[in-house]
Amino acid sequence: MMHSLMRAALLSTALAAGLGLMAGGALAEVVYNRGNDTDPTTLDHQKTSTVAEGNIMRDLYEGLVVQDAKAAVVPGVAESWTVSEDGLVYTFKLRADAKWSNGDPVTAGDFVFAYQRIQKPETAAPYANMLFPMVNAEAINKGEKQPSELGVKAIDDQTLEITLNAPTPYFLELLTHQTGYPLHQASVEKFGEEFTRPGNMVTNGAYMLESFTPNDKIAMRKNPQFHDAANVKIDVVNFIPFEDRATCLRRFEAGEVQSCSDLDNQQMDYMKANLGKQLRIAPYLGTYYLPVKVKKEKLADPRVRQAISMAIDRDFLANQIWRGSMLPAYSFVPPGIGNYTESPVLPYAKDDLLDREDAAKALLKEAGVAEGSLSVELRHNTGENHKNTMTALSDMLKNIGISSTIVEMEGTGYFDYMKQDGDFDITRAGWIGDYSDPQNFLFLFESDNLGFNYPRWVSPEYDALMKKAAVTNNIEERAGILKQAEEILLKELPIIPIMYYSSGSLVSDKLKGWEDNVMNVHGSRWLSIEP
């Protein structure tokens, strides 16, 4: 936040809320100090993979379509679009007033460049498969075809045509994700990997990058070239990383930040008693789960993985460790998702815990695991809630004769470690839906999804069902195929689902326009701050 001593002397209270007044009484810039889960590992939106990174990219870029304050899909760079009768060809008309932060017009060619780049093998985009519905995208990503063969074409500067392999009911919602954002070709080609640095980065969203100080803040300033700049009420957004949620709570109560992106659940009772409506807990499309490295001999037998799952007291984790901010999970696809029937669940979901522990011991014996012989490493990223979850899990595993050690890793390197086939036994991970469709959860464990298939599980039967679902037009028939895939996942259990997320945020009374929604997306362009 930039302010002079004169301003501070004039109105320190307003500054604490993110507002300043200029001498003479005119309203100066509005500053939003926004708590975020962690620092991004990159500002190249095609290489991002976390919710924290998505929050940042949503402010810097605008796709063809965007999610509004309630997460509904609305026009972005595209002012309108048409879809062919067979559902395969989307034609977008781009708004004439769409501009990059340097004043260049945003053209259809910017999307063609971005969509070709994300599929190039050398880009190594972990989310490239989000755009696999586009013709030839997967083949380009595997190095089997050239980027120029992608089913994306600039008819002219303001007309973009996208051709799909099969009708994709969630395609528009998919395009709201950061993988759907354009890139400013000239700056990417000029600066190479340095194109994301402050001073080099050219963006087309409501905000533009001003500075990035790791472990301190990412500062963004309102983009005067943005086509809807007149309706953007906040001038400066500072994304502040808080891996320690309790620290964000303290700074929130001091008025130093206007929102926190997550909660310290050890403080849940306190927050409920003291923060009133500023504490926001809402249904959320996400699952908290345990990837298991299936190629390790001691964890290769599905019976061992099922035994571990049976011993986990999900009610205790959700209600005591997470203080009611989570729900017990016995499926991977969360409830309430679109385009699906009811998820299949693990068969012991309603069994008494003591009966489950007895069954787990019997399974271990059947799998040839001698009592007391199995020891596993439980790995988690920094965060009090994750630490407490793993500590509780360790105690639960003792009840079936499994010993464990707990390893903590810093957040920035943690997910890269899993993506790069790190040497773990059992880790924790979370997946938040990018669009409301079961495919967005189940695609994680396709054999070739090395970016997110942390267990490195391979199932030809599962892969075949996912491919079949991808070309099935009938929504109900497709849902049935995806359900079969999830049944295989729950039988083999390379990942152990333990909780469904709810979104938890702290939102200042002075921050207006924040709408709770199942996607938990809150672009700063829709928000305002009152004095």
Coordinates of C-alpha atoms in Angstrom, one line a residue:
M1 CA 0.0 0.0 0.0
M2 CA 1.5 3.4 -1.0
H3 CA 0.6 6.4 1.2
S4 CA 2.5 9.5 2.4
L5 CA 3.0 10.5 6.0
M6 CA 0.6 13.4 5.3
R7 CA -2.2 10.9 4.4
A8 CA -1.4 8.7 7.4
A9 CA -1.7 11.8 9.7
L10 CA -4.9 12.9 8.0
L11 CA -6.8 9.6 8.3
S12 CA -5.0 6.6 9.8
T13 CA -8.3 4.8 10.4
A14 CA -9.3 5.0 6.8
L15 CA -5.9 3.8 5.7
A16 CA -6.2 0.7 8.0
A17 CA -9.3 -0.2 6.0
G18 CA -7.5 0.3 2.7
L19 CA -8.6 3.8 1.9
G20 CA -6.7 7.1 1.7
L21 CA -7.8 10.7 1.2
M22 CA -5.9 13.3 -0.7
A23 CA -5.4 16.8 0.7
G24 CA -8.4 18.8 -0.4
G25 CA -10.8 16.0 0.5
A26 CA -11.0 14.2 -2.9
L27 CA -11.2 10.4 -2.6
A28 CA -7.9 8.8 -3.5
E29 CA -7.1 5.3 -4.5
V30 CA -8.9 2.4 -2.9
V31 CA -6.6 -0.4 -1.7
Y32 CA -7.7 -4.0 -1.0
N33 CA -5.3 -6.1 1.1
R34 CA -6.3 -9.6 0.2
G35 CA -5.2 -12.7 2.1
N36 CA -4.2 -15.6 -0.1
D37 CA -3.3 -19.2 0.7
T38 CA 0.3 -19.0 -0.4
D39 CA 2.7 -17.4 -2.9
P40 CA 2.4 -18.7 -6.5
T41 CA 5.2 -20.9 -7.9
T42 CA 4.8 -19.0 -11.2
L43 CA 2.9 -16.1 -12.8
D44 CA 2.8 -17.9 -16.1
H45 CA -0.9 -18.8 -16.0
Q46 CA -0.3 -21.8 -18.3
K47 CA 2.0 -23.4 -15.7
T48 CA -0.2 -22.7 -12.6
S49 CA -2.1 -25.4 -10.8
T50 CA -3.3 -24.2 -7.4
V51 CA -6.3 -22.3 -6.1
A52 CA -4.0 -19.6 -4.8
E53 CA -2.6 -19.1 -8.3
G54 CA -6.0 -19.1 -9.8
N55 CA -7.1 -16.3 -7.5
I56 CA -4.3 -14.1 -8.8
M57 CA -4.7 -15.0 -12.4
R58 CA -8.4 -14.2 -12.3
D59 CA -7.5 -10.5 -11.6
L60 CA -4.7 -10.3 -14.1
Y61 CA -6.4 -11.9 -17.1
E62 CA -9.8 -12.2 -18.8
G63 CA -10.8 -15.1 -20.9
L64 CA -13.4 -15.4 -23.6
V65 CA -16.0 -15.9 -20.8
V66 CA -15.6 -15.2 -17.1
Q67 CA -17.3 -16.1 -13.8
D68 CA -19.3 -13.2 -12.3
A69 CA -19.7 -12.6 -8.5
K70 CA -22.0 -15.6 -8.2
A71 CA -19.8 -17.8 -10.4
A72 CA -22.2 -17.8 -13.3
V73 CA -20.6 -17.8 -16.8
V74 CA -20.9 -14.3 -18.5
P75 CA -19.2 -12.7 -21.5
G76 CA -15.6 -11.7 -21.1
V77 CA -13.4 -10.8 -24.1
A78 CA -16.1 -12.5 -26.2
E79 CA -19.3 -10.3 -26.3
S80 CA -21.3 -13.2 -27.9
W81 CA -20.9 -16.7 -29.3
T82 CA -22.8 -19.3 -31.3
V83 CA -22.6 -23.1 -31.2
S84 CA -23.1 -25.4 -34.2
E85 CA -26.1 -27.8 -34.1
D86 CA -23.8 -30.8 -33.6
G87 CA -22.2 -29.1 -30.6
L88 CA -18.7 -29.2 -32.1
V89 CA -18.0 -25.7 -33.4
Y90 CA -18.0 -22.6 -31.1
T91 CA -17.7 -19.2 -32.8
F92 CA -16.8 -16.3 -30.6
K93 CA -17.2 -12.6 -31.5
L94 CA -14.6 -10.6 -29.6
R95 CA -15.5 -7.1 -28.2
A96 CA -14.0 -4.3 -30.1
D97 CA -12.8 -2.5 -27.0
A98 CA -10.8 -5.4 -25.5
K99 CA -7.2 -4.2 -24.9
W100 CA -4.0 -5.3 -23.3
S101 CA -2.6 -3.2 -20.5
N102 CA -0.1 -1.7 -22.9
G103 CA -3.0 -0.5 -25.2
D104 CA -2.7 -3.2 -27.9
P105 CA -6.0 -4.7 -29.0
V106 CA -6.9 -8.2 -27.8
T107 CA -7.4 -10.2 -30.9
A108 CA -8.4 -13.7 -31.8
G109 CA -4.8 -14.4 -32.7
D110 CA -3.9 -13.9 -29.0
F111 CA -6.1 -16.9 -28.1
V112 CA -4.7 -19.0 -30.9
F113 CA -1.2 -18.3 -29.7
A114 CA -2.0 -19.1 -26.1
Y115 CA -3.9 -22.3 -26.9
Q116 CA -1.2 -23.6 -29.2
R117 CA 1.5 -22.7 -26.6
I118 CA -0.2 -24.5 -23.7
Q119 CA -0.2 -27.8 -25.8
K120 CA 3.4 -27.6 -26.8
P121 CA 5.3 -30.4 -24.9
E122 CA 8.1 -28.0 -24.0
T123 CA 5.6 -25.7 -22.1
A124 CA 5.0 -28.7 -19.7
A125 CA 1.7 -27.2 -18.6
P126 CA 0.2 -29.3 -15.8
Y127 CA -3.3 -28.3 -16.9
A128 CA -2.9 -28.8 -20.6
N129 CA -5.5 -31.6 -20.6
M130 CA -8.2 -29.1 -19.6
L131 CA -8.2 -28.1 -23.3
F132 CA -8.1 -31.6 -24.7
P133 CA -11.7 -31.3 -25.9
M134 CA -10.2 -29.2 -28.7
V135 CA -9.4 -31.1 -31.9
N136 CA -5.8 -32.4 -31.9
A137 CA -4.9 -30.8 -28.5
E138 CA -4.0 -34.1 -27.0
A139 CA -1.9 -35.3 -30.0
I140 CA 0.0 -31.9 -30.0
N141 CA 0.6 -32.3 -26.3
K142 CA 2.1 -35.7 -26.9
G143 CA 4.3 -34.4 -29.7
E144 CA 2.4 -36.4 -32.3
K145 CA 1.0 -33.3 -34.2
Q146 CA 2.1 -29.7 -34.8
P147 CA 0.6 -26.8 -32.8
S148 CA -0.7 -25.3 -36.1
E149 CA -3.1 -28.4 -36.3
L150 CA -5.0 -27.4 -33.2
G151 CA -8.7 -26.9 -33.8
V152 CA -8.6 -23.2 -33.1
K153 CA -8.7 -20.6 -35.9
A154 CA -8.8 -16.8 -36.1
I155 CA -11.3 -16.1 -38.8
D156 CA -10.4 -12.4 -38.4
D157 CA -9.1 -10.2 -35.5
Q158 CA -12.5 -10.3 -33.7
T159 CA -13.8 -13.8 -34.7
L160 CA -12.4 -17.0 -33.1
E161 CA -13.5 -20.5 -34.1
I162 CA -12.9 -23.5 -31.8
T163 CA -13.7 -27.0 -33.0
L164 CA -14.1 -29.8 -30.5
N165 CA -13.7 -33.6 -30.7
A166 CA -17.1 -34.2 -29.2
P167 CA -19.9 -32.2 -27.6
T168 CA -18.7 -31.0 -24.3
P169 CA -21.5 -29.9 -22.0
Y170 CA -19.1 -27.9 -19.7
F171 CA -17.0 -26.3 -22.4
L172 CA -17.9 -22.6 -21.6
E173 CA -17.4 -23.1 -17.9
L174 CA -14.1 -24.8 -18.7
L175 CA -13.0 -21.6 -20.6
T176 CA -13.4 -19.6 -17.4
H177 CA -10.3 -21.4 -16.0
Q178 CA -6.9 -19.8 -16.3
T179 CA -6.0 -22.3 -19.1
G180 CA -8.5 -20.4 -21.2
Y181 CA -6.8 -17.0 -20.9
P182 CA -5.0 -15.4 -23.8
L183 CA -1.3 -14.3 -23.9
H184 CA 0.3 -11.2 -25.3
Q185 CA 2.4 -12.8 -28.0
A186 CA 4.9 -10.0 -28.6
S187 CA 5.9 -9.8 -24.9
V188 CA 6.1 -13.6 -24.4
E189 CA 8.4 -13.9 -27.5
K190 CA 10.5 -10.9 -26.5
F191 CA 11.1 -11.8 -22.9
G192 CA 10.8 -15.6 -22.9
E193 CA 10.5 -17.0 -19.4
E194 CA 10.9 -13.4 -18.0
F195 CA 7.6 -12.3 -19.5
T196 CA 5.9 -12.5 -16.1
R197 CA 8.3 -10.1 -14.4
P198 CA 6.9 -6.7 -13.2
G199 CA 7.5 -4.2 -16.1
N200 CA 7.5 -7.0 -18.7
M201 CA 4.1 -8.5 -18.0
V202 CA 1.3 -7.5 -20.3
T203 CA -2.2 -8.5 -19.1
N204 CA -5.8 -8.0 -20.3
G205 CA -7.7 -8.3 -17.0
A206 CA -9.0 -5.7 -14.6
Y207 CA -5.6 -5.4 -13.0
M208 CA -1.9 -5.3 -14.1
L209 CA 1.1 -6.5 -12.1
E210 CA 3.0 -3.8 -10.3
S211 CA 5.4 -5.8 -8.0
F212 CA 6.0 -9.2 -6.6
T213 CA 7.8 -9.5 -3.3
P214 CA 7.9 -13.2 -2.2
N215 CA 6.5 -13.9 1.3
D216 CA 5.2 -10.3 1.4
K217 CA 2.8 -9.4 -1.3
I218 CA 1.9 -9.3 -5.0
A219 CA 0.8 -5.7 -5.8
M220 CA -1.6 -5.1 -8.7
R221 CA -3.0 -1.8 -10.0
K222 CA -6.2 -1.2 -11.9
N223 CA -5.7 -1.6 -15.6
P224 CA -6.9 1.7 -17.3
Q225 CA -7.2 -0.1 -20.6
F226 CA -9.7 -2.7 -19.3
H227 CA -12.9 -2.5 -21.2
D228 CA -15.0 -2.4 -18.0
A229 CA -12.6 -0.2 -16.0
A230 CA -15.3 2.3 -15.3
N231 CA -17.0 -0.3 -13.1
V232 CA -13.9 -1.5 -11.3
K233 CA -14.1 0.1 -7.9
I234 CA -10.8 -1.0 -6.3
D235 CA -7.6 0.7 -7.5
V236 CA -4.9 -1.5 -5.9
V237 CA -5.1 -5.2 -4.9
N238 CA -2.3 -6.6 -2.7
F239 CA -2.3 -10.4 -2.6
I240 CA -0.7 -11.3 0.8
P241 CA 0.3 -15.0 1.4
F242 CA -0.7 -16.6 4.6
E243 CA 0.3 -20.2 5.0
D244 CA -0.4 -19.7 8.7
R245 CA -4.1 -19.0 8.7
A246 CA -4.0 -17.7 12.3
T247 CA -1.7 -14.9 11.2
C248 CA -4.3 -13.8 8.6
L249 CA -7.0 -13.9 11.3
R250 CA -4.9 -11.5 13.5
R251 CA -4.3 -9.1 10.7
F252 CA -7.9 -9.3 9.7
E253 CA -9.0 -8.3 13.2
A254 CA -6.5 -5.5 13.2
G255 CA -8.0 -4.2 9.9
E256 CA -4.8 -4.8 8.0
V257 CA -6.4 -7.2 5.5
Q258 CA -10.0 -7.1 4.3
S259 CA -10.3 -10.8 3.5
C260 CA -8.7 -14.2 4.3
S261 CA -8.9 -17.0 1.8
D262 CA -8.9 -19.8 4.4
L263 CA -9.5 -20.3 8.1
D264 CA -7.5 -21.5 11.1
N265 CA -10.0 -24.1 12.3
Q266 CA -8.4 -24.2 15.7
Q267 CA -10.0 -20.8 16.1
M268 CA -13.4 -21.7 14.7
D269 CA -15.2 -21.4 18.0
Y270 CA -13.6 -18.0 18.6
M271 CA -14.5 -16.8 15.1
K272 CA -18.1 -17.9 15.4
A273 CA -18.4 -16.1 18.7
N274 CA -16.7 -12.9 17.7
L275 CA -16.8 -12.2 13.9
G276 CA -20.5 -12.6 13.2
K277 CA -21.3 -12.4 9.5
Q278 CA -17.7 -11.7 8.6
L279 CA -17.1 -15.4 9.0
R280 CA -18.2 -17.1 5.7
I281 CA -18.7 -20.8 5.4
A282 CA -20.3 -22.0 2.2
P283 CA -20.7 -25.3 0.3
Y284 CA -17.7 -25.9 -2.0
L285 CA -16.9 -28.2 -4.8
G286 CA -13.8 -30.0 -3.5
T287 CA -12.3 -33.1 -1.9
Y288 CA -9.5 -33.5 0.6
Y289 CA -7.7 -36.8 -0.1
L290 CA -4.7 -39.0 0.4
P291 CA -2.6 -40.0 -2.6
V292 CA -0.9 -43.4 -2.0
K293 CA 2.3 -44.3 -4.0
V294 CA 1.0 -47.6 -5.4
K295 CA 4.2 -48.7 -7.0
K296 CA 5.8 -49.2 -3.5
E297 CA 5.7 -52.8 -2.6
K298 CA 4.3 -52.3 0.8
L299 CA 1.4 -50.2 -0.6
A300 CA 0.8 -52.1 -3.9
D301 CA -2.0 -54.3 -2.7
P302 CA -5.4 -52.6 -2.8
R303 CA -6.3 -54.5 0.4
V304 CA -3.7 -52.6 2.3
R305 CA -5.0 -49.3 1.0
Q306 CA -8.5 -50.3 1.9
A307 CA -7.4 -51.2 5.4
I308 CA -5.8 -47.8 5.9
S309 CA -9.0 -46.2 4.6
M310 CA -11.2 -48.2 7.0
A311 CA -9.2 -47.1 10.0
I312 CA -9.8 -43.4 9.3
D313 CA -12.4 -41.7 11.5
R314 CA -13.6 -39.1 9.1
D315 CA -16.2 -37.8 11.4
F316 CA -13.5 -37.0 14.0
L317 CA -11.4 -35.2 11.4
A318 CA -14.2 -33.2 10.0
N319 CA -15.8 -32.2 13.3
Q320 CA -13.0 -32.0 15.7
I321 CA -9.8 -31.3 13.7
W322 CA -11.6 -29.1 11.2
R323 CA -14.2 -27.8 13.6
G324 CA -17.1 -28.5 11.4
S325 CA -15.7 -26.7 8.3
M326 CA -15.4 -30.1 6.4
L327 CA -17.7 -33.0 5.8
P328 CA -16.8 -36.7 6.0
A329 CA -16.1 -38.1 2.5
Y330 CA -16.5 -41.7 1.3
S331 CA -16.4 -40.9 -2.5
F332 CA -14.0 -38.9 -4.5
V333 CA -16.5 -36.9 -6.6
P334 CA -18.3 -34.5 -4.1
P335 CA -22.1 -34.3 -3.8
G336 CA -23.9 -31.5 -5.6
I337 CA -21.9 -31.7 -8.8
G338 CA -23.6 -31.2 -12.1
N339 CA -24.0 -33.8 -14.9
Y340 CA -23.9 -36.8 -12.6
T341 CA -25.9 -39.3 -10.7
E342 CA -25.3 -39.9 -7.0
S343 CA -21.6 -40.8 -6.4
P344 CA -20.8 -44.4 -5.5
V345 CA -19.4 -44.6 -1.9
L346 CA -17.0 -46.9 -0.1
P347 CA -18.9 -49.9 1.2
Y348 CA -18.0 -49.4 4.8
A349 CA -19.2 -45.8 4.9
K350 CA -21.9 -46.4 7.5
D351 CA -20.2 -49.2 9.5
D352 CA -19.2 -48.7 13.1
L353 CA -15.5 -47.6 13.4
L354 CA -14.6 -50.5 15.7
D355 CA -16.1 -53.0 13.2
R356 CA -14.1 -51.3 10.5
E357 CA -10.9 -51.6 12.5
D358 CA -11.5 -55.3 12.9
A359 CA -12.2 -55.7 9.2
A360 CA -9.0 -53.7 8.4
K361 CA -6.8 -56.0 10.5
A362 CA -8.3 -59.0 8.8
L363 CA -7.6 -57.4 5.3
L364 CA -4.0 -56.7 6.3
K365 CA -3.6 -60.3 7.4
E366 CA -5.1 -61.5 4.2
A367 CA -2.7 -59.4 2.3
G368 CA 0.2 -61.0 4.1
V369 CA 1.1 -58.0 6.3
A370 CA 2.3 -59.3 9.7
E371 CA 0.9 -57.4 12.6
G372 CA 3.2 -54.4 13.5
S373 CA 5.4 -54.9 10.4
L374 CA 4.0 -52.0 8.3
S375 CA 5.3 -48.5 8.7
V376 CA 4.4 -45.6 6.5
E377 CA 5.4 -42.0 6.0
L378 CA 2.6 -39.4 6.2
R379 CA 3.6 -36.2 4.3
H380 CA 1.9 -32.9 4.3
N381 CA 2.4 -29.3 3.3
T382 CA 2.8 -26.5 5.8
G383 CA -0.4 -25.6 7.6
E384 CA -1.7 -26.2 11.1
N385 CA -4.9 -27.9 9.9
H386 CA -2.9 -30.3 7.7
K387 CA -0.4 -31.0 10.5
N388 CA -3.2 -31.8 12.9
T389 CA -5.0 -34.0 10.3
M390 CA -1.8 -36.1 9.8
T391 CA -1.2 -36.4 13.6
A392 CA -4.7 -37.7 14.1
L393 CA -4.3 -40.1 11.1
S394 CA -1.1 -41.4 12.7
D395 CA -3.0 -42.3 15.9
M396 CA -5.8 -43.9 13.9
L397 CA -3.4 -46.2 12.0
K398 CA -1.9 -47.3 15.3
N399 CA -5.3 -48.9 16.1
I400 CA -4.7 -51.4 13.2
G401 CA -1.0 -52.0 13.9
I402 CA 0.5 -49.6 11.4
S403 CA 3.2 -47.2 12.6
S404 CA 4.0 -43.9 10.9
T405 CA 6.3 -40.9 10.7
I406 CA 5.1 -37.5 9.8
V407 CA 7.0 -35.2 7.3
E408 CA 6.2 -31.6 6.7
M409 CA 7.2 -29.7 3.5
E410 CA 7.0 -26.0 2.6
G411 CA 4.0 -25.2 0.4
T412 CA 5.8 -23.8 -2.6
G413 CA 7.7 -27.0 -3.3
Y414 CA 5.2 -29.5 -2.0
F415 CA 3.0 -30.0 -5.0
D416 CA 5.9 -29.9 -7.4
Y417 CA 7.4 -32.8 -5.4
M418 CA 4.3 -34.9 -6.0
K419 CA 4.0 -34.0 -9.6
Q420 CA 7.6 -35.0 -10.2
D421 CA 7.0 -38.5 -8.7
G422 CA 8.6 -37.7 -5.4
D423 CA 9.5 -40.5 -3.0
F424 CA 6.5 -40.5 -0.7
D425 CA 4.3 -43.1 0.8
I426 CA 1.1 -41.2 1.6
T427 CA 0.6 -37.5 1.2
R428 CA -2.3 -35.1 1.5
A429 CA -3.9 -33.3 -1.5
G430 CA -7.0 -31.3 -2.2
W431 CA -8.9 -30.9 -5.4
I432 CA -11.3 -28.0 -6.0
G433 CA -13.5 -28.3 -9.1
D434 CA -12.7 -26.0 -11.9
Y435 CA -16.1 -26.7 -13.4
S436 CA -19.1 -28.5 -12.1
D437 CA -18.7 -31.9 -13.8
P438 CA -17.4 -35.3 -12.5
Q439 CA -14.9 -35.5 -15.3
N440 CA -13.0 -32.6 -13.7
F441 CA -12.4 -34.9 -10.7
L442 CA -12.0 -38.3 -12.3
F443 CA -9.6 -37.1 -15.1
L444 CA -6.9 -36.6 -12.4
F445 CA -6.2 -40.3 -12.3
E446 CA -6.0 -41.2 -16.0
S447 CA -2.7 -43.0 -16.5
D448 CA -1.1 -40.3 -18.7
N449 CA -2.1 -37.3 -16.4
L450 CA 1.4 -37.1 -14.8
G451 CA 0.7 -33.6 -13.6
F452 CA -2.0 -34.7 -11.1
N453 CA -1.9 -38.5 -10.9
Y454 CA 0.3 -38.3 -7.9
P455 CA 0.0 -42.0 -7.0
R456 CA 1.2 -42.9 -10.6
W457 CA -1.7 -45.4 -10.7
V458 CA -2.4 -47.2 -14.0
S459 CA -5.7 -48.8 -14.9
P460 CA -6.4 -49.6 -18.6
E461 CA -10.0 -50.3 -17.6
Y462 CA -10.4 -46.9 -16.0
D463 CA -8.7 -45.1 -18.9
A464 CA -11.0 -46.8 -21.4
L465 CA -14.1 -45.7 -19.5
M466 CA -12.9 -42.1 -19.3
K467 CA -12.2 -42.1 -23.1
K468 CA -15.6 -43.6 -23.7
A469 CA -17.3 -40.9 -21.6
A470 CA -15.4 -38.2 -23.5
V471 CA -17.2 -39.1 -26.7
T472 CA -20.6 -39.9 -25.3
N473 CA -23.2 -37.2 -26.2
N474 CA -26.1 -38.4 -24.0
I475 CA -25.6 -36.8 -20.5
E476 CA -27.3 -39.6 -18.6
E477 CA -25.4 -42.3 -20.4
R478 CA -22.2 -40.4 -19.9
A479 CA -22.9 -40.1 -16.2
G480 CA -23.3 -43.9 -15.9
I481 CA -19.9 -44.4 -17.6
L482 CA -18.2 -42.0 -15.3
K483 CA -19.9 -43.7 -12.3
Q484 CA -18.3 -47.0 -13.4
A485 CA -15.0 -45.3 -13.5
E486 CA -15.4 -43.9 -10.0
E487 CA -16.4 -47.4 -8.8
I488 CA -13.0 -48.7 -10.1
L489 CA -11.2 -45.9 -8.3
L490 CA -12.9 -46.7 -5.0
K491 CA -12.2 -50.4 -5.4
E492 CA -8.5 -49.9 -6.2
L493 CA -8.1 -46.8 -3.9
P494 CA -4.9 -45.3 -5.2
I495 CA -6.2 -42.2 -3.4
I496 CA -8.2 -42.2 -0.2
P497 CA -11.0 -39.6 0.1
I498 CA -11.4 -38.4 3.6
M499 CA -13.3 -35.1 3.6
Y500 CA -15.3 -32.8 1.3
Y501 CA -14.4 -29.1 1.5
S502 CA -16.6 -26.2 2.4
S503 CA -15.1 -22.8 1.6
G504 CA -14.1 -20.8 4.6
S505 CA -13.3 -17.1 4.3
L506 CA -13.1 -14.0 6.4
V507 CA -14.8 -11.0 4.7
S508 CA -14.7 -7.5 6.2
D509 CA -18.0 -5.7 6.6
K510 CA -16.5 -3.0 4.6
L511 CA -15.8 -5.3 1.6
K512 CA -18.9 -5.3 -0.5
G513 CA -20.0 -7.5 -3.4
W514 CA -18.6 -10.8 -2.1
E515 CA -21.1 -13.5 -3.0
D516 CA -20.7 -17.0 -1.5
N517 CA -20.7 -19.6 -4.4
V518 CA -19.9 -23.3 -4.8
M519 CA -16.8 -22.5 -6.9
N520 CA -15.5 -20.0 -4.2
V521 CA -14.4 -17.5 -6.9
H522 CA -14.3 -13.8 -6.1
G523 CA -12.8 -11.6 -8.7
S524 CA -11.7 -8.3 -7.3
R525 CA -13.4 -6.5 -10.2
W526 CA -16.8 -7.3 -8.7
L527 CA -15.9 -6.0 -5.2
S528 CA -15.8 -2.6 -3.6
I529 CA -14.6 -1.2 -0.2
E530 CA -16.6 1.2 1.9
P531 CA -14.9 3.7 4.2

